[in-house]
CSV table of C-alpha atoms in Angstrom, one decimal:
chain,number,residue,atom,x,y,z
V,1,UNK,CA,9.9,120.1,-47.5
V,2,UNK,CA,13.4,118.7,-47.6
V,3,UNK,CA,16.3,121.1,-47.7
V,4,UNK,CA,19.9,119.9,-47.7
V,5,UNK,CA,23.2,121.8,-48.1
V,6,UNK,CA,26.0,120.2,-50.2
V,7,UNK,CA,29.3,121.8,-49.2
V,8,UNK,CA,32.6,121.7,-51.1
V,9,UNK,CA,35.5,122.4,-48.7
V,10,UNK,CA,37.9,122.8,-51.6
V,11,UNK,CA,36.2,125.9,-53.1
V,12,UNK,CA,34.2,126.8,-49.9
V,13,UNK,CA,31.1,126.5,-52.1
V,14,UNK,CA,27.5,125.5,-51.1
V,15,UNK,CA,24.8,124.1,-53.3
V,16,UNK,CA,21.3,123.2,-52.1
V,17,UNK,CA,18.7,120.5,-52.8
V,18,UNK,CA,15.1,121.3,-52.0
V,19,UNK,CA,12.5,118.7,-52.4
V,20,UNK,CA,8.7,118.3,-51.9
V,21,UNK,CA,8.3,115.0,-50.2
V,22,UNK,CA,4.6,115.0,-51.0
V,23,UNK,CA,5.1,115.0,-54.8
V,24,UNK,CA,8.6,113.6,-55.0
V,25,UNK,CA,10.0,116.6,-57.0
V,26,UNK,CA,13.2,118.4,-56.2
V,27,UNK,CA,15.3,121.3,-57.4
V,28,UNK,CA,19.1,121.8,-57.1
V,29,UNK,CA,20.4,125.4,-56.7
V,30,UNK,CA,24.0,126.3,-57.7
V,31,UNK,CA,25.2,122.7,-58.4
V,32,UNK,CA,28.8,121.9,-59.0
V,33,UNK,CA,29.9,120.0,-62.1
V,34,UNK,CA,30.5,116.6,-60.6
V,35,UNK,CA,26.9,115.8,-60.1
V,36,UNK,CA,26.8,112.3,-58.6
V,37,UNK,CA,26.3,113.7,-55.1
V,38,UNK,CA,22.9,115.1,-56.1
V,39,UNK,CA,21.9,112.0,-57.9
V,40,UNK,CA,22.7,109.9,-54.8
V,41,UNK,CA,20.9,112.3,-52.5
V,42,UNK,CA,17.8,112.3,-54.6
V,43,UNK,CA,17.8,108.5,-54.8
V,44,UNK,CA,18.2,108.3,-51.0
V,45,UNK,CA,15.1,110.4,-50.4
V,46,UNK,CA,13.1,109.0,-53.3
V,47,UNK,CA,13.1,112.3,-55.2
V,48,UNK,CA,13.2,113.2,-58.9
V,49,UNK,CA,15.3,116.3,-59.7
V,50,UNK,CA,12.8,118.2,-61.9
V,51,UNK,CA,14.5,121.6,-61.9
V,52,UNK,CA,18.0,123.0,-61.8
V,53,UNK,CA,18.9,126.7,-61.3
V,54,UNK,CA,21.7,129.0,-60.3
V,55,UNK,CA,21.9,132.4,-58.7
V,56,UNK,CA,24.3,134.0,-61.1
V,57,UNK,CA,27.2,133.6,-63.6
V,58,UNK,CA,29.8,132.2,-61.3
V,59,UNK,CA,33.5,133.2,-61.4
V,60,UNK,CA,35.1,130.8,-59.0
V,61,UNK,CA,33.9,127.4,-60.2
V,62,UNK,CA,32.4,125.8,-63.3
V,63,UNK,CA,28.6,125.5,-63.0
V,64,UNK,CA,27.0,122.1,-63.0
V,65,UNK,CA,23.5,123.4,-64.1
V,66,UNK,CA,23.8,122.0,-67.7
V,67,UNK,CA,25.5,118.8,-66.5
V,68,UNK,CA,22.8,118.0,-64.0
V,69,UNK,CA,19.9,118.9,-66.3
V,70,UNK,CA,21.3,116.7,-69.0
V,71,UNK,CA,21.7,113.8,-66.6
V,72,UNK,CA,18.2,113.9,-65.2
V,73,UNK,CA,16.2,115.6,-67.9
V,74,UNK,CA,15.4,118.5,-65.6
V,75,UNK,CA,14.3,122.0,-66.5
V,76,UNK,CA,17.0,124.7,-66.3
V,77,UNK,CA,16.2,128.2,-65.0
V,78,UNK,CA,18.7,131.1,-65.3
V,79,UNK,CA,18.6,134.8,-64.7
V,80,UNK,CA,17.5,137.2,-67.5
V,81,UNK,CA,18.2,140.3,-65.5
V,82,UNK,CA,21.2,142.6,-65.7
V,83,UNK,CA,20.9,143.8,-69.3
V,84,UNK,CA,22.2,142.3,-72.6
V,85,UNK,CA,25.9,142.3,-71.5
V,86,UNK,CA,25.0,139.7,-68.9
V,87,UNK,CA,22.6,137.4,-70.8
V,88,UNK,CA,23.3,133.7,-70.7
V,89,UNK,CA,24.5,132.3,-74.0
V,90,UNK,CA,23.5,129.5,-76.4
V,91,UNK,CA,24.2,126.7,-74.0
V,92,UNK,CA,21.1,127.8,-72.1
V,93,UNK,CA,18.8,128.3,-75.1
V,94,UNK,CA,16.4,125.7,-73.7
V,95,UNK,CA,16.4,127.2,-70.2
V,96,UNK,CA,13.6,129.3,-68.6
V,97,UNK,CA,14.8,132.9,-68.3
V,98,UNK,CA,13.9,134.4,-64.9
V,99,UNK,CA,13.0,137.9,-64.0
V,100,UNK,CA,12.4,139.5,-60.6
V,101,UNK,CA,9.3,138.1,-59.1
V,102,UNK,CA,9.1,134.9,-61.2
V,103,UNK,CA,8.4,131.7,-59.5
V,104,UNK,CA,9.6,128.1,-59.7
V,105,UNK,CA,7.0,125.6,-58.3
V,106,UNK,CA,8.4,122.4,-56.9
V,107,UNK,CA,5.4,120.5,-55.6
V,108,UNK,CA,4.2,122.4,-52.5
V,109,UNK,CA,7.4,124.4,-52.4
V,110,UNK,CA,7.8,127.8,-54.2
V,111,UNK,CA,11.0,129.6,-55.1
V,112,UNK,CA,10.5,133.3,-55.9
V,113,UNK,CA,13.3,135.0,-57.9
V,114,UNK,CA,14.5,138.3,-56.3
V,115,UNK,CA,16.9,140.5,-58.4
V,116,UNK,CA,19.7,141.4,-56.1
V,117,UNK,CA,22.5,143.0,-58.2
V,118,UNK,CA,25.8,144.1,-56.9
V,119,UNK,CA,28.1,141.1,-56.9
V,120,UNK,CA,27.1,140.7,-60.5
V,121,UNK,CA,24.4,142.6,-62.5
V,122,UNK,CA,22.3,139.5,-63.2
V,123,UNK,CA,22.4,138.1,-59.7
V,124,UNK,CA,19.2,136.5,-58.3
V,125,UNK,CA,18.4,135.4,-54.8
V,126,UNK,CA,15.5,132.9,-54.1
V,127,UNK,CA,12.8,133.3,-51.4
V,128,UNK,CA,11.6,129.8,-50.5
V,129,UNK,CA,8.1,129.1,-49.2
V,130,UNK,CA,7.2,125.7,-47.8
V,131,UNK,CA,3.5,125.8,-48.8
V,132,UNK,CA,2.7,122.8,-46.6
V,133,UNK,CA,3.8,124.7,-43.5
V,134,UNK,CA,3.6,128.5,-44.1
V,135,UNK,CA,2.0,131.2,-46.2
V,136,UNK,CA,5.2,133.1,-46.7
V,137,UNK,CA,8.9,132.7,-47.3
V,138,UNK,CA,11.0,131.2,-44.5
V,139,UNK,CA,14.3,131.0,-46.3
V,140,UNK,CA,16.4,133.0,-48.7
V,141,UNK,CA,19.0,131.4,-50.9
V,142,UNK,CA,21.3,134.4,-51.3
V,143,UNK,CA,24.0,133.0,-53.6
V,144,UNK,CA,26.9,135.5,-53.6
V,145,UNK,CA,24.8,138.4,-52.4
V,146,UNK,CA,24.7,138.0,-48.6
V,147,UNK,CA,27.1,135.7,-46.7
V,148,UNK,CA,27.4,135.0,-43.0
V,149,UNK,CA,28.8,138.3,-41.8
V,150,UNK,CA,29.7,139.7,-45.3
V,151,UNK,CA,28.4,140.5,-48.8
V,152,UNK,CA,29.7,139.4,-52.2
V,153,UNK,CA,32.6,141.5,-53.5
V,154,UNK,CA,31.6,143.7,-56.5
V,155,UNK,CA,35.0,144.0,-58.0
V,156,UNK,CA,35.3,140.6,-59.7
V,157,UNK,CA,34.0,142.0,-63.0
V,158,UNK,CA,37.0,144.4,-63.1
V,159,UNK,CA,39.4,141.7,-61.9
V,160,UNK,CA,38.2,138.8,-64.1
V,161,UNK,CA,35.8,139.9,-66.8
V,162,UNK,CA,37.6,142.9,-68.3
V,163,UNK,CA,35.4,145.5,-66.6
V,164,UNK,CA,36.7,149.0,-66.0
V,165,UNK,CA,35.7,150.5,-62.6
V,166,UNK,CA,32.5,148.5,-62.5
V,167,UNK,CA,33.2,147.9,-58.8
V,168,UNK,CA,31.9,151.3,-57.8
V,169,UNK,CA,28.5,150.8,-59.5
V,170,UNK,CA,28.4,147.3,-58.2
V,171,UNK,CA,29.0,148.4,-54.6
V,172,UNK,CA,26.2,151.0,-54.9
V,173,UNK,CA,23.9,148.3,-56.3
V,174,UNK,CA,24.8,146.1,-53.3
V,175,UNK,CA,23.9,148.9,-50.9
V,176,UNK,CA,20.5,149.3,-52.7
V,177,UNK,CA,19.9,145.5,-52.7
V,178,UNK,CA,20.6,145.3,-49.0
V,179,UNK,CA,18.3,148.2,-48.3
V,180,UNK,CA,15.4,147.5,-50.6
V,181,UNK,CA,15.4,143.7,-50.9
V,182,UNK,CA,17.2,142.1,-47.9
V,183,UNK,CA,16.4,144.3,-44.9
V,184,UNK,CA,12.7,144.5,-45.8
V,185,UNK,CA,12.4,140.8,-45.0
V,186,UNK,CA,11.3,139.6,-41.5
V,187,UNK,CA,14.1,138.9,-39.1
V,188,UNK,CA,13.2,135.2,-38.9
V,189,UNK,CA,14.0,134.5,-42.5
V,190,UNK,CA,16.9,132.1,-42.7
V,191,UNK,CA,19.8,133.0,-45.0
V,192,UNK,CA,21.5,130.2,-46.9
V,193,UNK,CA,24.6,131.6,-48.8
V,194,UNK,CA,26.6,130.0,-51.6
V,195,UNK,CA,30.0,130.3,-49.9
V,196,UNK,CA,31.7,130.1,-46.6
V,197,UNK,CA,35.0,131.0,-45.1
V,198,UNK,CA,37.9,130.5,-47.4
V,199,UNK,CA,36.1,131.7,-50.6
V,200,UNK,CA,37.7,134.5,-52.6
V,201,UNK,CA,34.2,135.9,-53.3
V,202,UNK,CA,34.3,138.1,-50.2
V,203,UNK,CA,36.8,139.3,-47.6
V,204,UNK,CA,35.2,138.4,-44.2
V,205,UNK,CA,33.0,135.3,-44.8
V,206,UNK,CA,31.9,133.4,-41.7
V,207,UNK,CA,32.4,129.7,-41.3
V,208,UNK,CA,28.9,129.1,-40.0
V,209,UNK,CA,26.6,127.4,-42.5
V,210,UNK,CA,23.6,129.8,-42.2
V,211,UNK,CA,22.4,133.0,-40.6
V,212,UNK,CA,19.1,135.0,-40.5
V,213,UNK,CA,18.1,138.4,-41.7
V,214,UNK,CA,17.8,139.6,-38.1
V,215,UNK,CA,21.3,138.4,-37.1
V,216,UNK,CA,22.9,140.1,-40.1
V,217,UNK,CA,20.8,143.3,-39.4
V,218,UNK,CA,22.2,143.4,-35.9
V,219,UNK,CA,25.8,142.2,-36.3
V,220,UNK,CA,27.1,142.3,-39.9
V,221,UNK,CA,29.9,144.8,-40.6
V,222,UNK,CA,27.8,146.5,-43.1
V,223,UNK,CA,24.7,146.9,-40.9
V,224,UNK,CA,25.7,150.3,-39.3
V,225,UNK,CA,26.3,151.8,-42.8
V,226,UNK,CA,22.8,150.7,-43.8
V,227,UNK,CA,21.2,152.0,-40.6
V,228,UNK,CA,22.8,155.4,-41.1
V,229,UNK,CA,22.0,155.4,-44.9
V,230,UNK,CA,25.8,155.9,-45.4
V,231,UNK,CA,26.2,154.7,-48.9
V,232,UNK,CA,29.7,156.2,-49.4
V,233,UNK,CA,31.0,154.7,-46.2
V,234,UNK,CA,29.7,151.3,-47.2
V,235,UNK,CA,31.3,151.6,-50.6
V,236,UNK,CA,34.7,152.6,-49.2
V,237,UNK,CA,34.7,149.8,-46.6
V,238,UNK,CA,33.5,147.2,-49.0
V,239,UNK,CA,36.1,147.9,-51.6
V,240,UNK,CA,39.1,148.0,-49.2
V,241,UNK,CA,41.1,144.9,-48.5
V,242,UNK,CA,39.5,142.5,-50.9
V,243,UNK,CA,41.6,139.3,-51.5
V,244,UNK,CA,43.4,138.6,-54.8
V,245,UNK,CA,41.1,137.4,-57.6
V,246,UNK,CA,42.6,134.3,-59.1
V,247,UNK,CA,43.4,134.5,-62.8
V,248,UNK,CA,41.3,131.4,-63.7
V,249,UNK,CA,38.2,133.3,-62.6
V,250,UNK,CA,38.1,134.9,-66.1
V,251,UNK,CA,37.9,131.5,-67.7
V,252,UNK,CA,35.1,130.4,-65.3
V,253,UNK,CA,33.1,133.6,-66.0
V,254,UNK,CA,33.3,133.1,-69.8
V,255,UNK,CA,32.5,129.4,-69.8
V,256,UNK,CA,29.7,129.7,-67.3
V,257,UNK,CA,28.0,132.4,-69.4
V,258,UNK,CA,28.1,130.5,-72.7
V,259,UNK,CA,27.5,127.1,-71.1
V,260,UNK,CA,30.1,124.6,-69.8
V,261,UNK,CA,30.7,121.5,-71.7
V,262,UNK,CA,28.6,118.5,-70.6
V,263,UNK,CA,30.8,115.6,-69.5
V,264,UNK,CA,28.2,112.9,-69.1
V,265,UNK,CA,28.9,109.7,-67.0
V,266,UNK,CA,32.6,109.0,-66.9
V,267,UNK,CA,34.5,105.7,-67.3
V,268,UNK,CA,36.7,104.4,-64.5
V,269,UNK,CA,40.1,106.1,-64.6
V,270,UNK,CA,42.7,103.7,-66.1
V,271,UNK,CA,45.9,102.8,-64.2
V,272,UNK,CA,49.1,103.4,-66.1
V,273,UNK,CA,52.4,101.5,-65.8
V,274,UNK,CA,55.7,103.2,-65.1
V,275,UNK,CA,56.9,102.2,-68.6
V,276,UNK,CA,53.9,103.8,-70.3
V,277,UNK,CA,54.1,107.0,-68.2
V,278,UNK,CA,57.9,107.3,-68.8
V,279,UNK,CA,57.3,106.9,-72.5
V,280,UNK,CA,54.7,109.7,-72.5
V,281,UNK,CA,57.0,112.0,-70.4
V,282,UNK,CA,60.0,111.4,-72.6
V,283,UNK,CA,58.0,112.5,-75.6
V,284,UNK,CA,56.3,115.4,-73.8
V,285,UNK,CA,52.9,113.8,-74.4
V,286,UNK,CA,51.6,114.0,-70.8
V,287,UNK,CA,52.2,115.8,-67.5
V,288,UNK,CA,52.6,114.0,-64.2
V,289,UNK,CA,50.8,115.5,-61.2
V,290,UNK,CA,52.8,114.8,-58.1
V,291,UNK,CA,50.1,114.7,-55.3
V,292,UNK,CA,52.5,114.4,-52.4
V,293,UNK,CA,53.3,116.8,-49.6
V,294,UNK,CA,55.9,119.4,-50.6
V,295,UNK,CA,58.5,118.0,-48.3
V,296,UNK,CA,58.4,114.7,-50.1
V,297,UNK,CA,58.4,116.4,-53.5
V,298,UNK,CA,61.6,118.2,-52.5
V,299,UNK,CA,63.2,114.8,-51.9
V,300,UNK,CA,62.7,113.9,-55.5
V,301,UNK,CA,60.1,114.2,-58.2
V,302,UNK,CA,59.7,113.9,-62.0
V,303,UNK,CA,61.1,116.8,-64.0
V,304,UNK,CA,58.4,119.0,-65.3
V,305,UNK,CA,55.7,117.6,-62.9
V,306,UNK,CA,53.1,119.8,-61.3
V,307,UNK,CA,52.6,119.6,-57.6
V,308,UNK,CA,48.9,119.5,-56.5
V,309,UNK,CA,49.0,118.1,-53.0
V,310,UNK,CA,46.0,115.7,-52.8
V,311,UNK,CA,42.4,115.8,-53.8
V,312,UNK,CA,41.1,118.0,-50.9
V,313,UNK,CA,42.3,121.3,-52.6
V,314,UNK,CA,42.8,120.0,-56.1
V,315,UNK,CA,40.3,122.4,-57.7
V,316,UNK,CA,41.8,125.4,-56.0
V,317,UNK,CA,45.5,124.6,-56.7
V,318,UNK,CA,44.9,122.8,-60.0
V,319,UNK,CA,43.4,126.0,-61.4
V,320,UNK,CA,46.6,127.8,-60.4
V,321,UNK,CA,49.0,125.6,-62.3
V,322,UNK,CA,47.1,124.2,-65.3
V,323,UNK,CA,45.3,126.4,-67.9
V,324,UNK,CA,43.2,124.3,-70.2
V,325,UNK,CA,43.0,127.2,-72.7
V,326,UNK,CA,46.7,127.1,-73.2
V,327,UNK,CA,47.7,123.6,-72.2
V,328,UNK,CA,46.3,120.5,-73.9
V,329,UNK,CA,48.6,117.7,-72.7
V,330,UNK,CA,46.7,115.2,-70.5
V,331,UNK,CA,47.4,114.7,-66.8
V,332,UNK,CA,48.5,111.5,-65.1
V,333,UNK,CA,47.8,111.6,-61.4
V,334,UNK,CA,50.0,110.1,-58.7
V,335,UNK,CA,47.5,108.2,-56.5
V,336,UNK,CA,47.7,105.1,-54.3
V,337,UNK,CA,44.4,103.8,-55.6
V,338,UNK,CA,41.8,104.5,-58.3
V,339,UNK,CA,39.2,105.9,-55.8
V,340,UNK,CA,41.7,108.6,-54.7
V,341,UNK,CA,42.5,109.4,-58.3
V,342,UNK,CA,38.9,109.7,-59.3
V,343,UNK,CA,38.1,112.0,-56.4
V,344,UNK,CA,40.9,114.2,-57.6
V,345,UNK,CA,39.5,114.1,-61.2
V,346,UNK,CA,36.1,115.2,-59.8
V,347,UNK,CA,37.7,118.2,-58.0
V,348,UNK,CA,39.6,119.2,-61.2
V,349,UNK,CA,36.4,119.0,-63.2
V,350,UNK,CA,34.9,121.7,-60.9
V,351,UNK,CA,37.3,124.2,-62.5
V,352,UNK,CA,37.1,122.9,-66.0
V,353,UNK,CA,40.2,120.7,-66.0
V,354,UNK,CA,39.0,117.7,-67.8
V,355,UNK,CA,42.2,116.3,-69.4
V,356,UNK,CA,42.9,113.6,-66.8
V,357,UNK,CA,44.1,110.5,-68.7
V,358,UNK,CA,45.0,108.1,-65.9
V,359,UNK,CA,46.9,107.4,-62.7
V,360,UNK,CA,50.0,105.8,-61.5
V,361,UNK,CA,50.5,104.4,-58.0
V,362,UNK,CA,54.1,105.4,-57.3
V,363,UNK,CA,57.2,107.0,-58.8
V,364,UNK,CA,59.0,103.7,-58.9
V,365,UNK,CA,60.4,103.1,-62.3
V,366,UNK,CA,60.3,106.8,-63.3
V,367,UNK,CA,63.2,109.1,-63.6
V,368,UNK,CA,63.3,111.6,-60.7
V,369,UNK,CA,65.3,114.7,-59.9
V,370,UNK,CA,65.9,116.7,-56.8
V,371,UNK,CA,64.7,120.3,-56.7
V,372,UNK,CA,66.9,123.2,-55.8
V,373,UNK,CA,66.2,124.8,-52.4
V,374,UNK,CA,67.7,127.9,-50.8
V,375,UNK,CA,68.2,128.1,-47.0
V,376,UNK,CA,67.0,131.3,-45.3
V,377,UNK,CA,70.5,132.1,-44.2
V,378,UNK,CA,71.7,132.0,-47.8
V,379,UNK,CA,69.6,135.0,-48.7
V,380,UNK,CA,72.1,137.4,-47.1
V,381,UNK,CA,74.3,138.8,-49.8
V,382,UNK,CA,72.6,136.9,-52.6
V,383,UNK,CA,73.3,138.3,-56.0
V,384,UNK,CA,71.7,137.7,-59.4
V,385,UNK,CA,68.5,136.5,-57.7
V,386,UNK,CA,65.0,138.0,-57.3
V,387,UNK,CA,62.8,137.2,-54.3
V,388,UNK,CA,59.1,136.8,-55.0
V,389,UNK,CA,56.3,136.4,-52.4
V,390,UNK,CA,53.5,134.2,-53.8
V,391,UNK,CA,51.1,134.6,-50.9
V,392,UNK,CA,48.0,136.7,-50.9
V,393,UNK,CA,48.1,140.5,-51.1
V,394,UNK,CA,47.0,140.9,-47.5
V,395,UNK,CA,49.6,138.5,-46.2
V,396,UNK,CA,52.3,140.4,-48.1
V,397,UNK,CA,51.2,143.7,-46.7
V,398,UNK,CA,51.1,142.5,-43.2
V,399,UNK,CA,54.7,141.4,-43.3
V,400,UNK,CA,57.2,140.1,-45.9
V,401,UNK,CA,60.9,139.5,-46.5
V,402,UNK,CA,62.6,142.9,-47.3
V,403,UNK,CA,63.2,143.4,-50.9
V,404,UNK,CA,60.7,140.8,-52.1
V,405,UNK,CA,58.2,141.5,-54.9
V,406,UNK,CA,54.7,140.2,-54.7
V,407,UNK,CA,52.8,138.0,-57.2
V,408,UNK,CA,50.0,135.9,-55.7
V,409,UNK,CA,50.0,132.2,-56.5
V,410,UNK,CA,46.6,132.2,-58.2
V,411,UNK,CA,47.9,134.8,-60.8
V,412,UNK,CA,51.5,133.8,-61.3
V,413,UNK,CA,51.2,131.5,-64.3
V,414,UNK,CA,49.2,134.2,-66.2
V,415,UNK,CA,51.6,137.1,-65.3
V,416,UNK,CA,55.0,135.7,-66.2
V,417,UNK,CA,55.8,139.1,-67.6
V,418,UNK,CA,55.9,140.5,-64.0
V,419,UNK,CA,58.8,138.1,-63.2
V,420,UNK,CA,62.4,139.2,-64.0
V,421,UNK,CA,64.0,137.6,-67.1
V,422,UNK,CA,67.6,137.8,-65.8
V,423,UNK,CA,68.9,135.6,-62.9
V,424,UNK,CA,67.2,133.2,-60.6
V,425,UNK,CA,63.7,133.7,-59.1
V,426,UNK,CA,63.5,132.7,-55.4
V,427,UNK,CA,59.9,132.1,-54.4
V,428,UNK,CA,58.3,131.7,-50.9
V,429,UNK,CA,54.9,131.5,-49.3
V,430,UNK,CA,53.9,131.2,-45.7
V,431,UNK,CA,55.0,127.6,-44.9
V,432,UNK,CA,56.0,126.1,-48.2
V,433,UNK,CA,52.8,124.4,-49.5
V,434,UNK,CA,51.7,127.1,-51.9
V,435,UNK,CA,55.3,127.8,-52.8
V,436,UNK,CA,55.9,124.3,-54.1
V,437,UNK,CA,52.6,124.4,-56.1
V,438,UNK,CA,53.4,127.7,-57.8
V,439,UNK,CA,57.1,126.9,-58.3
V,440,UNK,CA,56.2,123.7,-60.1
V,441,UNK,CA,54.1,125.7,-62.6
V,442,UNK,CA,56.8,128.3,-63.1
V,443,UNK,CA,59.4,125.6,-63.8
V,444,UNK,CA,57.1,124.1,-66.5
V,445,UNK,CA,56.8,127.6,-68.0
V,446,UNK,CA,60.6,127.9,-68.3
V,447,UNK,CA,61.3,130.1,-65.3
V,448,UNK,CA,64.6,129.5,-63.4
V,449,UNK,CA,63.1,128.9,-59.9
V,450,UNK,CA,64.6,128.1,-56.5
V,451,UNK,CA,62.3,127.6,-53.5
V,452,UNK,CA,63.1,129.2,-50.2
V,453,UNK,CA,63.2,126.2,-47.8
V,454,UNK,CA,60.8,126.8,-44.9
V,455,UNK,CA,59.4,129.9,-46.8
V,456,UNK,CA,58.4,133.0,-44.7
V,457,UNK,CA,58.0,131.1,-41.4
V,458,UNK,CA,61.4,129.5,-41.9
V,459,UNK,CA,63.0,132.9,-42.6
V,460,UNK,CA,61.3,134.4,-39.5
V,461,UNK,CA,62.8,131.7,-37.3
V,462,UNK,CA,66.4,132.6,-38.3
V,463,UNK,CA,68.1,135.2,-36.1
V,464,UNK,CA,67.4,139.0,-36.2
V,465,UNK,CA,64.8,139.0,-38.9
V,466,UNK,CA,62.6,142.1,-39.2
V,467,UNK,CA,59.7,141.8,-41.7
V,468,UNK,CA,59.0,144.7,-44.0
V,469,UNK,CA,55.4,146.1,-44.2
V,470,UNK,CA,55.6,148.4,-47.2
């Protein structure tokens, strides 16, 4: 058996390729939408991707199940658990619908579906048995059920899918899934989760790639609650201190349920001249994405541009600043070469941003403006201005500039009604990176924004600063 983990540092997301080398068949679990990485891996090992599946209806990225199945002609398998409210839609009409105990056979390898609700009602985990080596499962693909040191948060249906207090039932389901499905497994079973540290799908995810049932039984934060059969203690601890759910999660949830659009093989991204881009900008027919560091952006950028600093976090930050349900103007990326631009296009596709029209190598020949910045010492006595912290909820609670309101960066564009309509909005984050990203989106939305130079850390470095904690 071959088992390889494909990890996306941008979204802290893991997918898996499992192959039977005796028969040359393979299955991909929880694929992302830019699928070439799986095609290259299969070719490298002489495998044919015959099956594609996913553990649940994801909220944090757009699934590549339909995309990959269309490219390779593979069979799709999706959950049919969780009740009618969580049934996959018409985009999966030709998929096999899985129930608890169903099996997917990949040569000598068997994946058995295990219904593990809690994070979502339809969630499946997969027990993997290498029939050439063992008579029972040695691995469990846990999706967003069990992470290294944590479990999947049960509140995203409330936060992103319009649920009302579903978190409490979800938390109780997680307790039962741990007790009845996970902890009944032998300690040696290896646990392969769908996310690592940095994901918003939990609050305490470890950065180690894998764990075991025995290790989690001994050391996970939740283990003492299960050992004591303390369901209420588990629920209370699980629901406290969860990170902000980004607003784009609602779009991911909806599209992943009905079936994301299939992109197919994409053409090389065209390079645009300064004259063409300026023509498009003058007529408001395109949006420039300034991919530089925020310090360079502050020295001069195109009016109305969005700041997404580089490909490495383009999915995360792109989904903060561009909503394809409300915005249809195409994006032109600032990139030094086509390969860099196409890598960024791939990242954006992971969150359903498909309107990338081309790239330009520099701002030479374009009209640029300098952005307004406010120095920390200028905050004192400031009138007709409103200070807004765009960091995460936990960061704000741990310490913020006195008098500042909180609106996390991943929600700002969707909650403009929470911003004051009179006077200037002064935004800050921890160091300035997220602040520049969010401020660029707010400016495009018509908000009068000034960035606090140096953000929170810059403010702390000035004399006699005492953060507020409430």
